[in-house]
mmCIF file of C-alpha atoms and ligand atoms in Angstrom:
data_model
loop_
_atom_site.group_PDB
_atom_site.id
_atom_site.type_symbol
_atom_site.label_atom_id
_atom_site.label_comp_id
_atom_site.label_asym_id
_atom_site.label_seq_id
_atom_site.Cartn_x
_atom_site.Cartn_y
_atom_site.Cartn_z
ATOM 1 C CA UNK A 1 101.820 133.889 131.807
ATOM 2 C CA UNK A 2 100.552 130.329 129.777
ATOM 3 C CA UNK A 3 99.127 131.567 126.655
ATOM 4 C CA UNK A 4 98.043 128.430 123.934
ATOM 5 C CA UNK A 5 95.911 129.201 120.480
ATOM 6 C CA UNK A 6 94.092 126.981 117.263
ATOM 7 C CA UNK A 7 95.030 128.759 114.854
ATOM 8 C CA UNK A 8 92.243 126.917 112.312
ATOM 9 C CA UNK A 9 92.104 128.050 107.999
ATOM 10 C CA UNK A 10 88.873 128.790 107.379
ATOM 11 C CA UNK A 11 88.785 126.292 103.935
ATOM 12 C CA UNK A 12 85.872 124.072 105.469
ATOM 13 C CA UNK A 13 84.136 123.093 108.557
ATOM 14 C CA UNK A 14 85.840 122.014 111.507
ATOM 15 C CA UNK A 15 86.020 117.647 112.366
ATOM 16 C CA UNK A 16 86.133 116.085 115.012
ATOM 17 C CA UNK A 17 89.623 116.703 114.378
ATOM 18 C CA UNK A 18 90.327 120.076 115.158
ATOM 19 C CA UNK A 19 87.556 118.816 117.962
ATOM 20 C CA UNK A 20 89.970 117.777 119.280
ATOM 21 C CA UNK A 21 93.019 119.830 118.767
ATOM 22 C CA UNK A 22 91.281 122.814 120.003
ATOM 23 C CA UNK A 23 90.037 121.599 123.044
ATOM 24 C CA UNK A 24 93.425 120.259 124.186
ATOM 25 C CA UNK A 25 94.483 123.446 123.919
ATOM 26 C CA UNK A 26 91.959 125.367 125.372
ATOM 27 C CA UNK A 27 92.437 122.642 128.606
ATOM 28 C CA UNK A 28 96.234 123.349 128.262
ATOM 29 C CA UNK A 29 95.861 126.848 129.096
ATOM 30 C CA UNK A 30 92.930 127.506 131.217
ATOM 31 C CA UNK A 31 93.159 124.299 133.664
ATOM 32 C CA UNK A 32 96.632 126.379 135.158
ATOM 33 C CA UNK A 33 95.039 129.289 134.768
ATOM 34 C CA UNK A 34 96.409 130.727 131.235
ATOM 35 C CA UNK A 35 94.741 132.326 127.721
ATOM 36 C CA UNK A 36 93.262 130.911 125.224
ATOM 37 C CA UNK A 37 93.890 132.935 121.322
ATOM 38 C CA UNK A 38 92.244 132.227 118.489
ATOM 39 C CA UNK A 39 94.133 132.668 115.019
ATOM 40 C CA UNK A 40 92.308 133.112 111.628
ATOM 41 C CA UNK A 41 94.885 131.127 109.453
ATOM 42 C CA UNK A 42 93.148 132.955 106.095
ATOM 43 C CA UNK A 43 96.781 134.230 103.877
ATOM 44 C CA UNK A 44 95.362 131.621 101.363
ATOM 45 C CA UNK A 45 92.898 133.626 99.912
ATOM 46 C CA UNK A 46 91.852 130.971 97.096
ATOM 47 C CA UNK A 47 90.309 128.428 99.349
ATOM 48 C CA UNK A 48 89.779 131.047 102.293
ATOM 49 C CA UNK A 49 85.346 131.970 102.981
ATOM 50 C CA UNK A 50 84.211 134.498 105.191
ATOM 51 C CA UNK A 51 81.594 132.181 106.120
ATOM 52 C CA UNK A 52 83.719 129.442 107.651
ATOM 53 C CA UNK A 53 85.564 132.142 109.522
ATOM 54 C CA UNK A 54 81.698 132.624 111.366
ATOM 55 C CA UNK A 55 81.420 128.932 111.334
ATOM 56 C CA UNK A 56 84.684 128.252 113.450
ATOM 57 C CA UNK A 57 83.404 130.956 116.484
ATOM 58 C CA UNK A 58 79.994 128.760 116.529
ATOM 59 C CA UNK A 59 81.700 125.345 116.266
ATOM 60 C CA UNK A 60 83.416 126.400 119.154
ATOM 61 C CA UNK A 61 81.214 128.447 121.170
ATOM 62 C CA UNK A 62 78.894 124.909 121.121
ATOM 63 C CA UNK A 63 81.880 123.450 122.256
ATOM 64 C CA UNK A 64 81.568 125.871 124.757
ATOM 65 C CA UNK A 65 85.166 127.016 124.206
ATOM 66 C CA UNK A 66 85.627 130.558 124.411
ATOM 67 C CA UNK A 67 88.978 133.022 123.474
ATOM 68 C CA UNK A 68 90.679 135.264 125.043
ATOM 69 C CA UNK A 69 90.567 138.757 122.794
ATOM 70 C CA UNK A 70 89.685 139.265 119.500
ATOM 71 C CA UNK A 71 90.909 136.728 116.828
ATOM 72 C CA UNK A 72 93.582 137.184 115.792
ATOM 73 C CA UNK A 73 93.103 136.881 111.163
ATOM 74 C CA UNK A 74 96.149 136.389 109.469
ATOM 75 C CA UNK A 75 94.791 138.359 106.299
ATOM 76 C CA UNK A 76 95.114 141.872 108.013
ATOM 77 C CA UNK A 77 98.711 141.610 109.411
ATOM 78 C CA UNK A 78 100.923 141.657 105.999
ATOM 79 C CA UNK A 79 102.791 144.595 107.157
ATOM 80 C CA UNK A 80 103.983 142.278 110.404
ATOM 81 C CA UNK A 81 105.116 139.609 108.054
ATOM 82 C CA UNK A 82 107.269 142.070 105.551
ATOM 83 C CA UNK A 83 108.733 143.492 107.804
ATOM 84 C CA UNK A 84 109.892 140.521 108.986
ATOM 85 C CA UNK A 85 111.094 139.294 105.734
ATOM 86 C CA UNK A 86 112.701 142.218 104.484
ATOM 87 C CA UNK A 87 114.712 141.296 108.038
ATOM 88 C CA UNK A 88 115.683 137.887 107.041
ATOM 89 C CA UNK A 89 116.096 139.147 103.233
ATOM 90 C CA UNK A 90 118.781 141.571 105.241
ATOM 91 C CA UNK A 91 120.535 139.506 106.712
ATOM 92 C CA UNK A 92 120.668 136.958 103.826
ATOM 93 C CA UNK A 93 119.112 134.358 104.717
ATOM 94 C CA UNK A 94 115.965 135.084 101.746
ATOM 95 C CA UNK A 95 116.716 134.843 98.327
ATOM 96 C CA UNK A 96 114.051 135.073 95.501
ATOM 97 C CA UNK A 97 112.701 132.026 93.430
ATOM 98 C CA UNK A 98 111.640 131.767 89.884
ATOM 99 C CA UNK A 99 110.405 128.343 90.517
ATOM 100 C CA UNK A 100 106.591 127.075 89.196
ATOM 101 C CA UNK A 101 105.467 124.969 91.451
ATOM 102 C CA UNK A 102 105.985 122.154 87.656
ATOM 103 C CA UNK A 103 109.309 122.857 87.453
ATOM 104 C CA UNK A 104 109.910 122.351 91.101
ATOM 105 C CA UNK A 105 107.816 119.115 90.781
ATOM 106 C CA UNK A 106 109.783 118.026 87.384
ATOM 107 C CA UNK A 107 113.628 119.000 89.669
ATOM 108 C CA UNK A 108 111.884 116.416 92.330
ATOM 109 C CA UNK A 109 110.839 113.593 89.842
ATOM 110 C CA UNK A 110 111.448 110.027 91.439
ATOM 111 C CA UNK A 111 113.750 108.621 93.333
ATOM 112 C CA UNK A 112 114.011 112.267 95.034
ATOM 113 C CA UNK A 113 110.529 111.211 96.840
ATOM 114 C CA UNK A 114 107.627 112.935 96.494
ATOM 115 C CA UNK A 115 107.085 115.604 94.412
ATOM 116 C CA UNK A 116 106.911 119.221 96.127
ATOM 117 C CA UNK A 117 107.819 117.320 99.219
ATOM 118 C CA UNK A 118 111.794 119.084 99.201
ATOM 119 C CA UNK A 119 112.999 122.392 96.575
ATOM 120 C CA UNK A 120 115.974 121.292 95.150
ATOM 121 C CA UNK A 121 117.659 124.358 95.810
ATOM 122 C CA UNK A 122 117.213 125.576 92.020
ATOM 123 C CA UNK A 123 117.837 129.442 92.801
ATOM 124 C CA UNK A 124 119.649 129.261 95.900
ATOM 125 C CA UNK A 125 123.038 131.103 95.119
ATOM 126 C CA UNK A 126 122.087 132.587 91.605
ATOM 127 C CA UNK A 127 124.230 135.258 90.606
ATOM 128 C CA UNK A 128 124.065 138.766 91.287
ATOM 129 C CA UNK A 129 121.922 139.319 88.459
ATOM 130 C CA UNK A 130 119.239 137.284 89.871
ATOM 131 C CA UNK A 131 118.439 139.790 92.307
ATOM 132 C CA UNK A 132 117.657 142.844 89.750
ATOM 133 C CA UNK A 133 114.694 140.139 88.690
ATOM 134 C CA UNK A 134 113.687 140.353 92.535
ATOM 135 C CA UNK A 135 110.426 141.483 91.372
ATOM 136 C CA UNK A 136 109.270 139.043 89.404
ATOM 137 C CA UNK A 137 109.992 136.320 91.705
ATOM 138 C CA UNK A 138 107.203 133.768 92.596
ATOM 139 C CA UNK A 139 108.613 133.268 95.708
ATOM 140 C CA UNK A 140 110.872 134.167 98.976
ATOM 141 C CA UNK A 141 112.896 131.192 100.706
ATOM 142 C CA UNK A 142 114.805 131.040 103.659
ATOM 143 C CA UNK A 143 118.054 129.669 102.410
ATOM 144 C CA UNK A 144 118.645 127.059 105.153
ATOM 145 C CA UNK A 145 121.802 126.538 105.129
ATOM 146 C CA UNK A 146 122.765 129.577 105.576
ATOM 147 C CA UNK A 147 120.627 129.774 108.230
ATOM 148 C CA UNK A 148 121.840 126.954 110.646
ATOM 149 C CA UNK A 149 125.216 127.910 109.849
ATOM 150 C CA UNK A 150 124.237 131.705 111.507
ATOM 151 C CA UNK A 151 122.342 130.829 114.353
ATOM 152 C CA UNK A 152 122.893 126.709 115.142
ATOM 153 C CA UNK A 153 120.682 123.505 114.819
ATOM 154 C CA UNK A 154 117.694 124.308 116.797
ATOM 155 C CA UNK A 155 115.727 122.534 119.750
ATOM 156 C CA UNK A 156 112.285 122.150 120.929
ATOM 157 C CA UNK A 157 110.760 121.272 124.222
ATOM 158 C CA UNK A 158 108.053 119.405 124.328
ATOM 159 C CA UNK A 159 105.703 120.088 127.697
ATOM 160 C CA UNK A 160 106.169 116.571 129.054
ATOM 161 C CA UNK A 161 109.676 117.946 129.009
ATOM 162 C CA UNK A 162 111.498 116.229 126.358
ATOM 163 C CA UNK A 163 114.077 117.752 124.597
ATOM 164 C CA UNK A 164 114.602 117.475 120.767
ATOM 165 C CA UNK A 165 117.318 118.423 118.094
ATOM 166 C CA UNK A 166 116.829 119.139 115.072
ATOM 167 C CA UNK A 167 118.564 117.681 112.279
ATOM 168 C CA UNK A 168 119.666 119.263 109.124
ATOM 169 C CA UNK A 169 117.502 117.564 107.456
ATOM 170 C CA UNK A 170 114.354 117.948 108.510
ATOM 171 C CA UNK A 171 114.682 122.019 107.487
ATOM 172 C CA UNK A 172 113.922 122.794 103.822
ATOM 173 C CA UNK A 173 114.454 126.231 102.048
ATOM 174 C CA UNK A 174 111.155 126.215 102.644
ATOM 175 C CA UNK A 175 108.473 129.539 101.142
ATOM 176 C CA UNK A 176 108.382 132.472 103.132
ATOM 177 C CA UNK A 177 106.094 134.369 101.240
ATOM 178 C CA UNK A 178 104.876 134.438 97.869
ATOM 179 C CA UNK A 179 104.073 137.031 95.404
ATOM 180 C CA UNK A 180 99.922 136.452 95.249
ATOM 181 C CA UNK A 181 100.765 135.968 99.766
ATOM 182 C CA UNK A 182 102.913 138.429 102.090
ATOM 183 C CA UNK A 183 103.744 135.039 104.098
ATOM 184 C CA UNK A 184 103.956 131.271 104.232
ATOM 185 C CA UNK A 185 102.017 129.193 107.078
ATOM 186 C CA UNK A 186 105.885 129.133 108.664
ATOM 187 C CA UNK A 187 106.689 132.838 108.268
ATOM 188 C CA UNK A 188 102.743 133.659 109.663
ATOM 189 C CA UNK A 189 103.287 131.525 112.550
ATOM 190 C CA UNK A 190 106.257 132.469 114.300
ATOM 191 C CA UNK A 191 105.156 136.372 113.735
ATOM 192 C CA UNK A 192 102.124 135.837 115.189
ATOM 193 C CA UNK A 193 103.105 133.446 118.188
ATOM 194 C CA UNK A 194 105.548 136.003 119.191
ATOM 195 C CA UNK A 195 102.590 138.746 118.448
ATOM 196 C CA UNK A 196 100.422 137.148 120.421
ATOM 197 C CA UNK A 197 102.851 136.266 122.829
ATOM 198 C CA UNK A 198 102.429 132.282 122.976
ATOM 199 C CA UNK A 199 104.388 130.725 125.226
ATOM 200 C CA UNK A 200 102.853 126.905 123.975
ATOM 201 C CA UNK A 201 101.849 125.940 120.637
ATOM 202 C CA UNK A 202 99.550 122.709 120.837
ATOM 203 C CA UNK A 203 98.499 120.735 117.315
ATOM 204 C CA UNK A 204 98.833 117.500 115.738
ATOM 205 C CA UNK A 205 101.277 115.489 115.037
ATOM 206 C CA UNK A 206 101.592 115.721 111.846
ATOM 207 C CA UNK A 207 102.320 119.227 111.690
ATOM 208 C CA UNK A 208 106.152 118.229 113.689
ATOM 209 C CA UNK A 209 107.599 118.162 110.458
ATOM 210 C CA UNK A 210 106.694 122.301 110.516
ATOM 211 C CA UNK A 211 108.831 122.981 114.124
ATOM 212 C CA UNK A 212 112.072 122.601 113.316
ATOM 213 C CA UNK A 213 111.777 124.847 110.045
ATOM 214 C CA UNK A 214 109.764 127.537 112.825
ATOM 215 C CA UNK A 215 112.366 127.210 115.981
ATOM 216 C CA UNK A 216 115.030 128.322 113.584
ATOM 217 C CA UNK A 217 113.339 131.176 112.015
ATOM 218 C CA UNK A 218 112.690 131.923 115.594
ATOM 219 C CA UNK A 219 116.538 132.286 116.196
ATOM 220 C CA UNK A 220 117.136 133.765 113.665
ATOM 221 C CA UNK A 221 114.742 136.407 113.911
ATOM 222 C CA UNK A 222 115.510 136.892 117.895
ATOM 223 C CA UNK A 223 111.755 135.674 119.176
ATOM 224 C CA UNK A 224 110.456 133.544 121.927
ATOM 225 C CA UNK A 225 110.844 130.143 122.313
ATOM 226 C CA UNK A 226 107.464 128.600 123.498
ATOM 227 C CA UNK A 227 106.924 124.424 124.732
ATOM 228 C CA UNK A 228 105.495 122.437 122.202
ATOM 229 C CA UNK A 229 102.293 119.853 122.390
ATOM 230 C CA UNK A 230 102.160 117.303 119.176
ATOM 231 C CA UNK A 231 99.149 116.031 119.865
ATOM 232 C CA UNK A 232 97.897 112.190 118.159
ATOM 233 C CA UNK A 233 94.873 112.563 115.898
ATOM 234 C CA UNK A 234 91.624 112.093 115.063
ATOM 235 C CA UNK A 235 91.256 108.962 112.498
ATOM 236 C CA UNK A 236 88.211 106.769 111.871
ATOM 237 C CA UNK A 237 87.820 103.174 113.524
ATOM 238 C CA UNK A 238 89.943 102.090 110.510
ATOM 239 C CA UNK A 239 92.836 104.230 110.073
ATOM 240 C CA UNK A 240 91.389 107.221 107.562
ATOM 241 C CA UNK A 241 92.550 110.170 107.983
ATOM 242 C CA UNK A 242 89.951 112.524 108.566
ATOM 243 C CA UNK A 243 88.932 115.250 105.320
ATOM 244 C CA UNK A 244 87.112 118.290 105.308
ATOM 245 C CA UNK A 245 85.824 117.265 102.210
ATOM 246 C CA UNK A 246 84.292 113.874 104.674
ATOM 247 C CA UNK A 247 80.612 115.845 105.021
ATOM 248 C CA UNK A 248 80.155 113.011 108.234
ATOM 249 C CA UNK A 249 82.189 113.860 111.091
ATOM 250 C CA UNK A 250 81.875 117.834 111.371
ATOM 251 C CA UNK A 251 81.098 119.712 114.227
ATOM 252 C CA UNK A 252 78.242 121.565 112.182
ATOM 253 C CA UNK A 253 76.991 117.494 111.120
ATOM 254 C CA UNK A 254 77.083 116.660 115.141
ATOM 255 C CA UNK A 255 75.425 118.966 116.051
ATOM 256 C CA UNK A 256 72.401 118.832 113.381
ATOM 257 C CA UNK A 257 72.579 115.061 115.300
ATOM 258 C CA UNK A 258 71.595 116.075 118.649
ATOM 259 C CA UNK A 259 74.884 115.896 120.055
ATOM 260 C CA UNK A 260 75.759 117.691 123.086
ATOM 261 C CA UNK A 261 78.474 120.035 122.238
ATOM 262 C CA UNK A 262 79.411 120.877 126.286
ATOM 263 C CA UNK A 263 79.458 117.654 126.645
ATOM 264 C CA UNK A 264 81.848 116.240 123.914
ATOM 265 C CA UNK A 265 84.422 118.734 124.353
ATOM 266 C CA UNK A 266 84.247 117.192 128.056
ATOM 267 C CA UNK A 267 84.832 113.748 126.952
ATOM 268 C CA UNK A 268 87.437 114.478 124.057
ATOM 269 C CA UNK A 269 89.261 116.606 127.010
ATOM 270 C CA UNK A 270 89.221 113.103 128.604
ATOM 271 C CA UNK A 271 90.154 111.213 125.166
ATOM 272 C CA UNK A 272 86.524 109.179 125.080
ATOM 273 C CA UNK A 273 86.034 109.621 121.152
ATOM 274 C CA UNK A 274 82.764 108.918 119.472
ATOM 275 C CA UNK A 275 81.853 105.451 118.295
ATOM 276 C CA UNK A 276 83.799 104.888 115.518
ATOM 277 C CA UNK A 277 86.764 107.265 116.180
ATOM 278 C CA UNK A 278 90.122 107.027 117.486
ATOM 279 C CA UNK A 279 93.048 108.337 117.974
ATOM 280 C CA UNK A 280 96.557 107.751 116.229
ATOM 281 C CA UNK A 281 100.186 108.578 116.153
ATOM 282 C CA UNK A 282 101.087 109.805 112.740
HETATM 283 N N1 LIG B 1 96.147 126.546 110.224
HETATM 284 C C1 LIG B 1 96.926 125.281 110.771
HETATM 285 C C2 LIG B 1 95.692 123.949 110.119
HETATM 286 O O1 LIG B 1 94.815 124.166 110.373
HETATM 287 C C3 LIG B 1 97.271 124.577 111.796
HETATM 288 C C4 LIG B 1 98.652 126.034 112.137
HETATM 289 C C5 LIG B 1 98.918 125.585 113.986
HETATM 290 O O2 LIG B 1 98.336 124.737 114.879
HETATM 291 O O3 LIG B 1 100.135 126.188 113.435
HETATM 292 O O4 LIG B 1 96.242 123.110 110.392
#
């Protein structure tokens, strides 16, 4: 059955951009009689707060968006993520990485691009003794070169039927898990989408860069391939992105100013945004 999901991180109040994404995901599944799921992506324990989980549910109800079943909460799913990580290790496609964030930032100083955007490969192919130190690793990374050799370059299909094939440069040796987190966003996302039977991943065009590596992980782990719908982003009229720290466009603020949630959801579904905002493709 067509199944979509909305997967917010409880690190702040939802804003208009989240509402647009949730409405889109809800509509894409429910209009043809499918399921709409809610997933709480709370693996970043330093930034996630239980009160924001309640706020997400409150905001979605205000918009009139009901989800099917209980929300999936990522912090309770470590076992499933560890299993997937062990599988990748056993296939020789994950390696321990001892680099700290600042090591990586230093290795990536200009002219290679913005710090932190790509992993320079420092720990890839370390000699065997590194394996003994694996328990002190900061993180585990995907060996993207070996993974592509094994599974081929991944492709994906947008809901409108357009087929894309990734290029190798779009796929980094992404972090799969960290010392302090059982899974990275990418690993948790593919494990959970598969476990929940998600067949349509609806998310903003800003997350389009995550799709190649997630499709590769699905191919390697033998998980089903969903369709994708990367929607435009809600931005301020002057082009500024909406940020969680912006107080004005939170759904809570709109509710408190007397906006009707169901009407807002209907307008968003028709692509009509409140004044002061517009859609942007990137
Ligand atoms: N948790 C992500 C976010 O809030 C969404 C991830 C996804 O939809 O794949 O941006």
